[in-house]
mmCIF file of C-alpha atoms and ligand atoms in Angstrom:
data_model
loop_
_atom_site.group_PDB
_atom_site.id
_atom_site.type_symbol
_atom_site.label_atom_id
_atom_site.label_comp_id
_atom_site.label_asym_id
_atom_site.label_seq_id
_atom_site.Cartn_x
_atom_site.Cartn_y
_atom_site.Cartn_z
ATOM 1 C CA MET A 1 -116.472 -132.196 39.549
ATOM 2 C CA VAL A 2 -116.804 -130.322 42.824
ATOM 3 C CA ASP A 3 -119.513 -127.783 42.037
ATOM 4 C CA PRO A 4 -118.271 -124.752 42.073
ATOM 5 C CA THR A 5 -120.647 -121.885 42.012
ATOM 6 C CA PRO A 6 -120.844 -119.712 44.793
ATOM 7 C CA ASP A 7 -124.151 -118.764 46.918
ATOM 8 C CA ALA A 8 -123.941 -115.521 45.201
ATOM 9 C CA TRP A 9 -124.310 -116.859 41.768
ATOM 10 C CA ARG A 10 -127.197 -118.931 43.093
ATOM 11 C CA ARG A 11 -129.079 -116.056 44.674
ATOM 12 C CA VAL A 12 -128.637 -114.179 41.162
ATOM 13 C CA ASP A 13 -129.822 -117.637 39.258
ATOM 14 C CA ARG A 14 -132.885 -117.855 41.929
ATOM 15 C CA TYR A 15 -133.497 -114.008 41.489
ATOM 16 C CA LEU A 16 -134.103 -114.455 37.551
ATOM 17 C CA THR A 17 -135.709 -117.926 37.702
ATOM 18 C CA GLU A 18 -138.209 -116.074 39.376
ATOM 19 C CA THR A 19 -138.644 -113.090 37.559
ATOM 20 C CA LEU A 20 -138.378 -114.072 34.016
ATOM 21 C CA VAL A 21 -138.817 -117.593 33.698
ATOM 22 C CA GLY A 22 -141.466 -118.519 36.523
ATOM 23 C CA HIS A 23 -143.014 -121.682 37.240
ATOM 24 C CA ASP A 24 -144.791 -124.126 35.082
ATOM 25 C CA PRO A 25 -145.751 -127.872 36.166
ATOM 26 C CA THR A 26 -145.010 -129.427 32.768
ATOM 27 C CA LEU A 27 -141.518 -129.159 32.646
ATOM 28 C CA GLU A 28 -140.657 -129.456 36.613
ATOM 29 C CA ALA A 29 -142.983 -132.001 36.210
ATOM 30 C CA ALA A 30 -139.781 -133.895 33.418
ATOM 31 C CA VAL A 31 -137.393 -132.626 35.708
ATOM 32 C CA ASP A 32 -138.949 -134.842 38.743
ATOM 33 C CA ASP A 33 -139.759 -137.702 36.330
ATOM 34 C CA GLN A 34 -136.222 -136.964 35.116
ATOM 35 C CA ASN A 35 -134.196 -136.920 38.652
ATOM 36 C CA ALA A 36 -136.417 -140.223 40.013
ATOM 37 C CA ALA A 37 -135.514 -142.193 36.995
ATOM 38 C CA GLY A 38 -131.434 -141.325 38.406
ATOM 39 C CA LEU A 39 -131.304 -140.136 34.750
ATOM 40 C CA PRO A 40 -127.973 -137.593 35.251
ATOM 41 C CA SER A 41 -129.410 -133.852 36.509
ATOM 42 C CA ILE A 42 -127.900 -132.469 33.354
ATOM 43 C CA GLU A 43 -130.500 -130.786 31.641
ATOM 44 C CA VAL A 44 -129.780 -126.877 30.574
ATOM 45 C CA ALA A 45 -130.993 -125.062 33.819
ATOM 46 C CA PRO A 46 -134.654 -122.823 33.335
ATOM 47 C CA VAL A 47 -133.133 -119.577 32.423
ATOM 48 C CA ASN A 48 -130.803 -121.280 29.174
ATOM 49 C CA GLY A 49 -134.272 -122.951 28.382
ATOM 50 C CA LYS A 50 -136.259 -120.087 28.062
ATOM 51 C CA PHE A 51 -133.015 -118.357 25.767
ATOM 52 C CA LEU A 52 -133.031 -121.376 23.150
ATOM 53 C CA HIS A 53 -137.128 -121.061 23.490
ATOM 54 C CA LEU A 54 -136.872 -117.155 23.093
ATOM 55 C CA LEU A 55 -133.742 -117.798 20.050
ATOM 56 C CA THR A 56 -136.365 -120.225 18.160
ATOM 57 C CA ARG A 57 -138.738 -117.606 17.604
ATOM 58 C CA ILE A 58 -136.396 -114.668 17.034
ATOM 59 C CA ALA A 59 -134.514 -116.673 14.818
ATOM 60 C CA ARG A 60 -138.159 -117.689 13.661
ATOM 61 C CA ALA A 61 -137.619 -121.593 13.574
ATOM 62 C CA ARG A 62 -140.029 -124.419 11.972
ATOM 63 C CA ARG A 63 -137.468 -127.394 12.295
ATOM 64 C CA ILE A 64 -135.181 -128.344 14.962
ATOM 65 C CA LEU A 65 -132.437 -130.727 15.185
ATOM 66 C CA GLU A 66 -131.212 -131.821 18.792
ATOM 67 C CA ILE A 67 -128.720 -133.735 19.976
ATOM 68 C CA GLY A 68 -128.847 -134.808 23.069
ATOM 69 C CA THR A 69 -132.240 -135.414 24.847
ATOM 70 C CA LEU A 70 -131.713 -137.156 27.801
ATOM 71 C CA GLY A 71 -135.657 -136.557 29.486
ATOM 72 C CA GLY A 72 -136.326 -133.298 26.749
ATOM 73 C CA TYR A 73 -136.777 -130.498 29.470
ATOM 74 C CA SER A 74 -134.464 -128.721 26.253
ATOM 75 C CA THR A 75 -136.684 -130.538 23.930
ATOM 76 C CA ILE A 76 -140.017 -128.936 25.201
ATOM 77 C CA TRP A 77 -138.573 -124.980 25.597
ATOM 78 C CA LEU A 78 -137.721 -125.754 21.642
ATOM 79 C CA ALA A 79 -141.126 -127.569 20.538
ATOM 80 C CA ARG A 80 -142.910 -124.968 22.854
ATOM 81 C CA ALA A 81 -141.654 -121.573 20.414
ATOM 82 C CA LEU A 82 -142.200 -123.934 17.120
ATOM 83 C CA PRO A 83 -144.859 -122.089 14.410
ATOM 84 C CA GLU A 84 -147.389 -124.553 13.506
ATOM 85 C CA ARG A 85 -146.188 -127.708 11.582
ATOM 86 C CA GLY A 86 -142.954 -126.875 13.529
ATOM 87 C CA SER A 87 -141.325 -129.860 14.224
ATOM 88 C CA VAL A 88 -138.009 -131.002 16.001
ATOM 89 C CA VAL A 89 -135.987 -134.375 15.469
ATOM 90 C CA SER A 90 -134.208 -135.130 19.031
ATOM 91 C CA ILE A 91 -131.858 -137.829 19.112
ATOM 92 C CA GLU A 92 -130.783 -139.809 22.221
ATOM 93 C CA ALA A 93 -128.298 -142.563 22.212
ATOM 94 C CA GLU A 94 -129.875 -143.755 25.508
ATOM 95 C CA PRO A 95 -133.083 -145.810 24.918
ATOM 96 C CA VAL A 96 -134.114 -145.584 28.829
ATOM 97 C CA ASN A 97 -133.879 -141.764 28.408
ATOM 98 C CA ALA A 98 -135.126 -142.043 24.539
ATOM 99 C CA ALA A 99 -138.348 -143.475 25.956
ATOM 100 C CA LEU A 100 -138.883 -140.876 29.268
ATOM 101 C CA ALA A 101 -138.109 -137.934 26.803
ATOM 102 C CA ARG A 102 -141.098 -139.407 24.709
ATOM 103 C CA ALA A 103 -143.435 -139.764 27.943
ATOM 104 C CA ASN A 104 -142.377 -136.062 28.940
ATOM 105 C CA ILE A 105 -143.119 -134.697 25.875
ATOM 106 C CA THR A 106 -146.595 -135.949 25.122
ATOM 107 C CA ARG A 107 -147.166 -135.254 28.750
ATOM 108 C CA ALA A 108 -146.144 -131.570 27.504
ATOM 109 C CA GLY A 109 -148.934 -131.976 24.721
ATOM 110 C CA LEU A 110 -146.445 -132.003 21.752
ATOM 111 C CA ALA A 111 -145.957 -135.676 20.710
ATOM 112 C CA ASP A 112 -146.768 -134.448 17.337
ATOM 113 C CA ARG A 113 -144.110 -132.099 17.013
ATOM 114 C CA VAL A 114 -141.377 -134.127 18.288
ATOM 115 C CA GLU A 115 -139.726 -136.835 17.122
ATOM 116 C CA VAL A 116 -137.655 -138.829 19.445
ATOM 117 C CA ARG A 117 -134.604 -140.851 17.183
ATOM 118 C CA GLU A 118 -133.088 -143.156 19.494
ATOM 119 C CA GLY A 119 -129.042 -143.979 18.469
ATOM 120 C CA ARG A 120 -125.899 -142.928 17.802
ATOM 121 C CA ALA A 121 -126.333 -139.143 16.725
ATOM 122 C CA ALA A 122 -123.376 -140.375 14.592
ATOM 123 C CA ASP A 123 -124.939 -143.539 12.963
ATOM 124 C CA VAL A 124 -128.199 -141.254 12.979
ATOM 125 C CA LEU A 125 -127.651 -138.018 11.636
ATOM 126 C CA PRO A 126 -126.728 -139.244 7.787
ATOM 127 C CA THR A 127 -130.239 -140.695 8.158
ATOM 128 C CA LEU A 128 -131.545 -137.599 8.105
ATOM 129 C CA SER A 129 -129.780 -135.599 4.822
ATOM 130 C CA GLY A 130 -131.713 -134.697 2.021
ATOM 131 C CA GLY A 131 -134.829 -133.200 3.857
ATOM 132 C CA GLU A 132 -135.499 -129.931 3.932
ATOM 133 C CA PRO A 133 -132.244 -127.651 6.152
ATOM 134 C CA PHE A 134 -132.839 -127.411 9.996
ATOM 135 C CA ASP A 135 -132.932 -124.022 10.570
ATOM 136 C CA LEU A 136 -131.856 -124.437 13.979
ATOM 137 C CA VAL A 137 -129.588 -126.487 15.657
ATOM 138 C CA PHE A 138 -128.843 -127.744 19.296
ATOM 139 C CA ILE A 139 -126.029 -129.847 20.196
ATOM 140 C CA ASP A 140 -126.035 -131.388 24.079
ATOM 141 C CA ALA A 141 -124.587 -134.410 23.642
ATOM 142 C CA ASP A 142 -121.229 -136.652 24.359
ATOM 143 C CA LYS A 143 -119.072 -133.786 23.772
ATOM 144 C CA GLU A 144 -115.907 -135.823 22.318
ATOM 145 C CA SER A 145 -118.191 -136.103 19.432
ATOM 146 C CA ASN A 146 -119.013 -132.065 19.041
ATOM 147 C CA THR A 147 -116.498 -131.923 15.946
ATOM 148 C CA ILE A 148 -118.732 -134.734 14.140
ATOM 149 C CA TYR A 149 -122.111 -132.894 14.834
ATOM 150 C CA LEU A 150 -120.884 -129.187 13.934
ATOM 151 C CA ASP A 151 -119.591 -130.435 11.175
ATOM 152 C CA TRP A 152 -123.611 -132.309 10.491
ATOM 153 C CA ALA A 153 -124.922 -128.826 11.330
ATOM 154 C CA ALA A 154 -123.152 -127.322 8.581
ATOM 155 C CA ARG A 155 -124.454 -130.172 5.974
ATOM 156 C CA LEU A 156 -127.937 -130.030 7.170
ATOM 157 C CA GLY A 157 -128.646 -126.696 7.308
ATOM 158 C CA ARG A 158 -128.602 -123.737 5.527
ATOM 159 C CA PRO A 159 -127.042 -120.281 5.202
ATOM 160 C CA GLY A 160 -128.223 -118.465 7.689
ATOM 161 C CA THR A 161 -129.240 -121.804 10.274
ATOM 162 C CA VAL A 162 -128.963 -121.118 14.328
ATOM 163 C CA VAL A 163 -125.947 -123.423 15.868
ATOM 164 C CA VAL A 164 -126.021 -124.024 19.594
ATOM 165 C CA VAL A 165 -123.116 -126.236 21.161
ATOM 166 C CA ASP A 166 -123.764 -126.599 25.038
ATOM 167 C CA ASN A 167 -121.126 -126.945 27.970
ATOM 168 C CA ILE A 168 -118.597 -125.072 26.398
ATOM 169 C CA GLY A 169 -117.325 -123.375 29.185
ATOM 170 C CA ARG A 170 -116.537 -126.366 32.027
ATOM 171 C CA GLY A 171 -116.120 -124.855 35.370
ATOM 172 C CA GLY A 172 -113.066 -122.971 33.765
ATOM 173 C CA GLU A 173 -111.312 -125.860 32.167
ATOM 174 C CA VAL A 174 -111.632 -125.305 28.641
ATOM 175 C CA ALA A 175 -109.247 -122.435 29.023
ATOM 176 C CA ASN A 176 -106.916 -125.227 29.760
ATOM 177 C CA PRO A 177 -104.815 -126.524 27.358
ATOM 178 C CA ALA A 178 -103.097 -128.895 29.051
ATOM 179 C CA THR A 179 -106.709 -130.464 30.201
ATOM 180 C CA THR A 180 -106.444 -134.678 29.872
ATOM 181 C CA ALA A 181 -109.935 -134.481 30.136
ATOM 182 C CA SER A 182 -111.485 -136.289 26.531
ATOM 183 C CA ASN A 183 -115.107 -133.809 27.141
ATOM 184 C CA VAL A 184 -112.853 -130.718 27.573
ATOM 185 C CA ILE A 185 -110.988 -131.670 24.776
ATOM 186 C CA GLY A 186 -113.933 -132.217 22.036
ATOM 187 C CA THR A 187 -115.001 -129.037 23.496
ATOM 188 C CA GLN A 188 -111.975 -127.156 22.601
ATOM 189 C CA ARG A 189 -112.113 -128.916 19.346
ATOM 190 C CA GLY A 190 -115.369 -128.054 18.373
ATOM 191 C CA LEU A 191 -114.359 -123.570 19.035
ATOM 192 C CA GLU A 192 -111.602 -124.667 16.761
ATOM 193 C CA MET A 193 -113.879 -126.057 14.332
ATOM 194 C CA LEU A 194 -115.879 -122.932 15.143
ATOM 195 C CA ALA A 195 -113.151 -120.994 14.901
ATOM 196 C CA ARG A 196 -111.524 -122.083 11.738
ATOM 197 C CA ASP A 197 -114.226 -123.651 9.159
ATOM 198 C CA PRO A 198 -115.456 -121.184 6.880
ATOM 199 C CA ARG A 199 -119.203 -122.362 7.082
ATOM 200 C CA PHE A 200 -119.814 -120.987 10.367
ATOM 201 C CA ASP A 201 -119.147 -117.566 12.160
ATOM 202 C CA ALA A 202 -119.471 -117.845 15.560
ATOM 203 C CA THR A 203 -118.863 -116.584 19.453
ATOM 204 C CA ALA A 204 -119.176 -118.005 22.774
ATOM 205 C CA LEU A 205 -121.070 -116.748 26.645
ATOM 206 C CA GLN A 206 -120.460 -118.047 29.702
ATOM 207 C CA THR A 207 -122.968 -118.822 31.536
ATOM 208 C CA LEU A 208 -123.157 -119.397 35.976
ATOM 209 C CA ASP A 209 -126.354 -120.175 36.385
ATOM 210 C CA ALA A 210 -127.998 -123.092 38.472
ATOM 211 C CA LYS A 211 -125.848 -125.822 37.094
ATOM 212 C CA GLY A 212 -122.479 -123.581 38.036
ATOM 213 C CA TRP A 213 -119.695 -121.994 35.803
ATOM 214 C CA ASP A 214 -120.271 -122.934 30.935
ATOM 215 C CA GLY A 215 -121.233 -121.437 29.014
ATOM 216 C CA ILE A 216 -122.631 -121.725 25.492
ATOM 217 C CA ALA A 217 -121.398 -120.723 21.656
ATOM 218 C CA LEU A 218 -123.507 -119.531 19.589
ATOM 219 C CA ALA A 219 -122.225 -119.585 15.714
ATOM 220 C CA ILE A 220 -124.658 -118.793 12.285
ATOM 221 C CA VAL A 221 -124.216 -121.505 9.016
ATOM 222 C CA VAL A 222 -122.895 -119.085 6.537
ATOM 223 C CA GLU A 223 -121.710 -121.856 3.600
ATOM 224 C CA PRO A 224 -123.700 -124.659 4.194
ATOM 225 C CA GLY A 225 -122.645 -128.340 2.783
ATOM 226 C CA PRO A 226 -119.724 -130.614 3.519
ATOM 227 C CA ALA A 227 -115.789 -129.459 4.460
ATOM 228 C CA ARG A 228 -114.028 -128.345 1.880
ATOM 229 C CA ASP A 229 -110.705 -128.194 1.778
ATOM 230 C CA ALA A 230 -108.339 -124.954 -0.700
ATOM 231 C CA GLY A 231 -108.416 -127.975 -3.431
ATOM 232 C CA GLY A 232 -112.245 -128.357 -3.598
ATOM 233 C CA VAL A 233 -112.022 -131.598 -1.937
ATOM 234 C CA GLU A 234 -114.616 -133.453 0.270
ATOM 235 C CA ARG A 235 -112.668 -134.207 3.860
ATOM 236 C CA GLY A 236 -114.369 -137.241 5.817
ATOM 237 C CA HIS A 237 -115.943 -136.579 8.330
ATOM 238 C CA HIS A 238 -115.107 -139.339 10.322
HETATM 239 C C1 DHB B 301 -122.223 -132.809 31.147
HETATM 240 C C2 DHB B 301 -122.860 -132.875 29.999
HETATM 241 C C3 DHB B 301 -123.935 -131.928 29.924
HETATM 242 O O1 DHB B 301 -124.927 -131.851 28.545
HETATM 243 C C4 DHB B 301 -124.331 -131.040 30.921
HETATM 244 O O2 DHB B 301 -124.700 -129.735 30.105
HETATM 245 C C5 DHB B 301 -123.473 -130.850 32.230
HETATM 246 C C6 DHB B 301 -123.275 -131.959 32.079
HETATM 247 C C7 DHB B 301 -121.714 -134.162 31.820
HETATM 248 O O3 DHB B 301 -121.441 -135.487 30.147
HETATM 249 O O4 DHB B 301 -121.155 -134.067 32.696
HETATM 250 MG MG1 MG B 302 -125.356 -129.756 28.098
#
């Protein structure tokens, strides 16, 4: 995709990042190593990472679930917001990414509170059932599976669990009902699910930052558990 970010957005993002986020050698080293390893530069922007960090503190989250670790950049922002004995479970499908993320998380001094689980999220998520509920879920993996991930966020959450979905703007393409891009269609399905599934209440914000024109959805779990139809019969989660 052509980078749609005009100079003005970048200038404002640089200003906000310099003013409010500043420099952090550990986070910058994580991004440098991710880039050196040839991973895509699709980690969240610094202002967005700090947003996730603050949201974690506002929610007083103790247990965090992240779907899509990449190199661990957002993972570090999230884990640093946790109180003593807080924990992050972060799921990553690519073994190379998972290894790099573990190294970045260890260098950040957070290995004791972050577990990177390697595997397809659709396979790993069912294994997390039965534990304490997650207080915050950050969904940032393959967009085609967003409805599956949202379903698991509700199942593994509790009333009040905060759910954030990354990349809901996609350079404006999300508003194109005729889009043929599978990732955009997955994003649209996820947003439609947030609107109609009684387990969630949600909104979304467009973002203009170092990563271009995109956005995040923010939801709260109002009624946890598996999806139920009007007759109370559990629906499959594919
Ligand atoms: C892509 C994925 C992301 O999670 C992101 O933040 C930006 C881009 C992608 O797959 O293109
Ligand atoms: Mg993303």
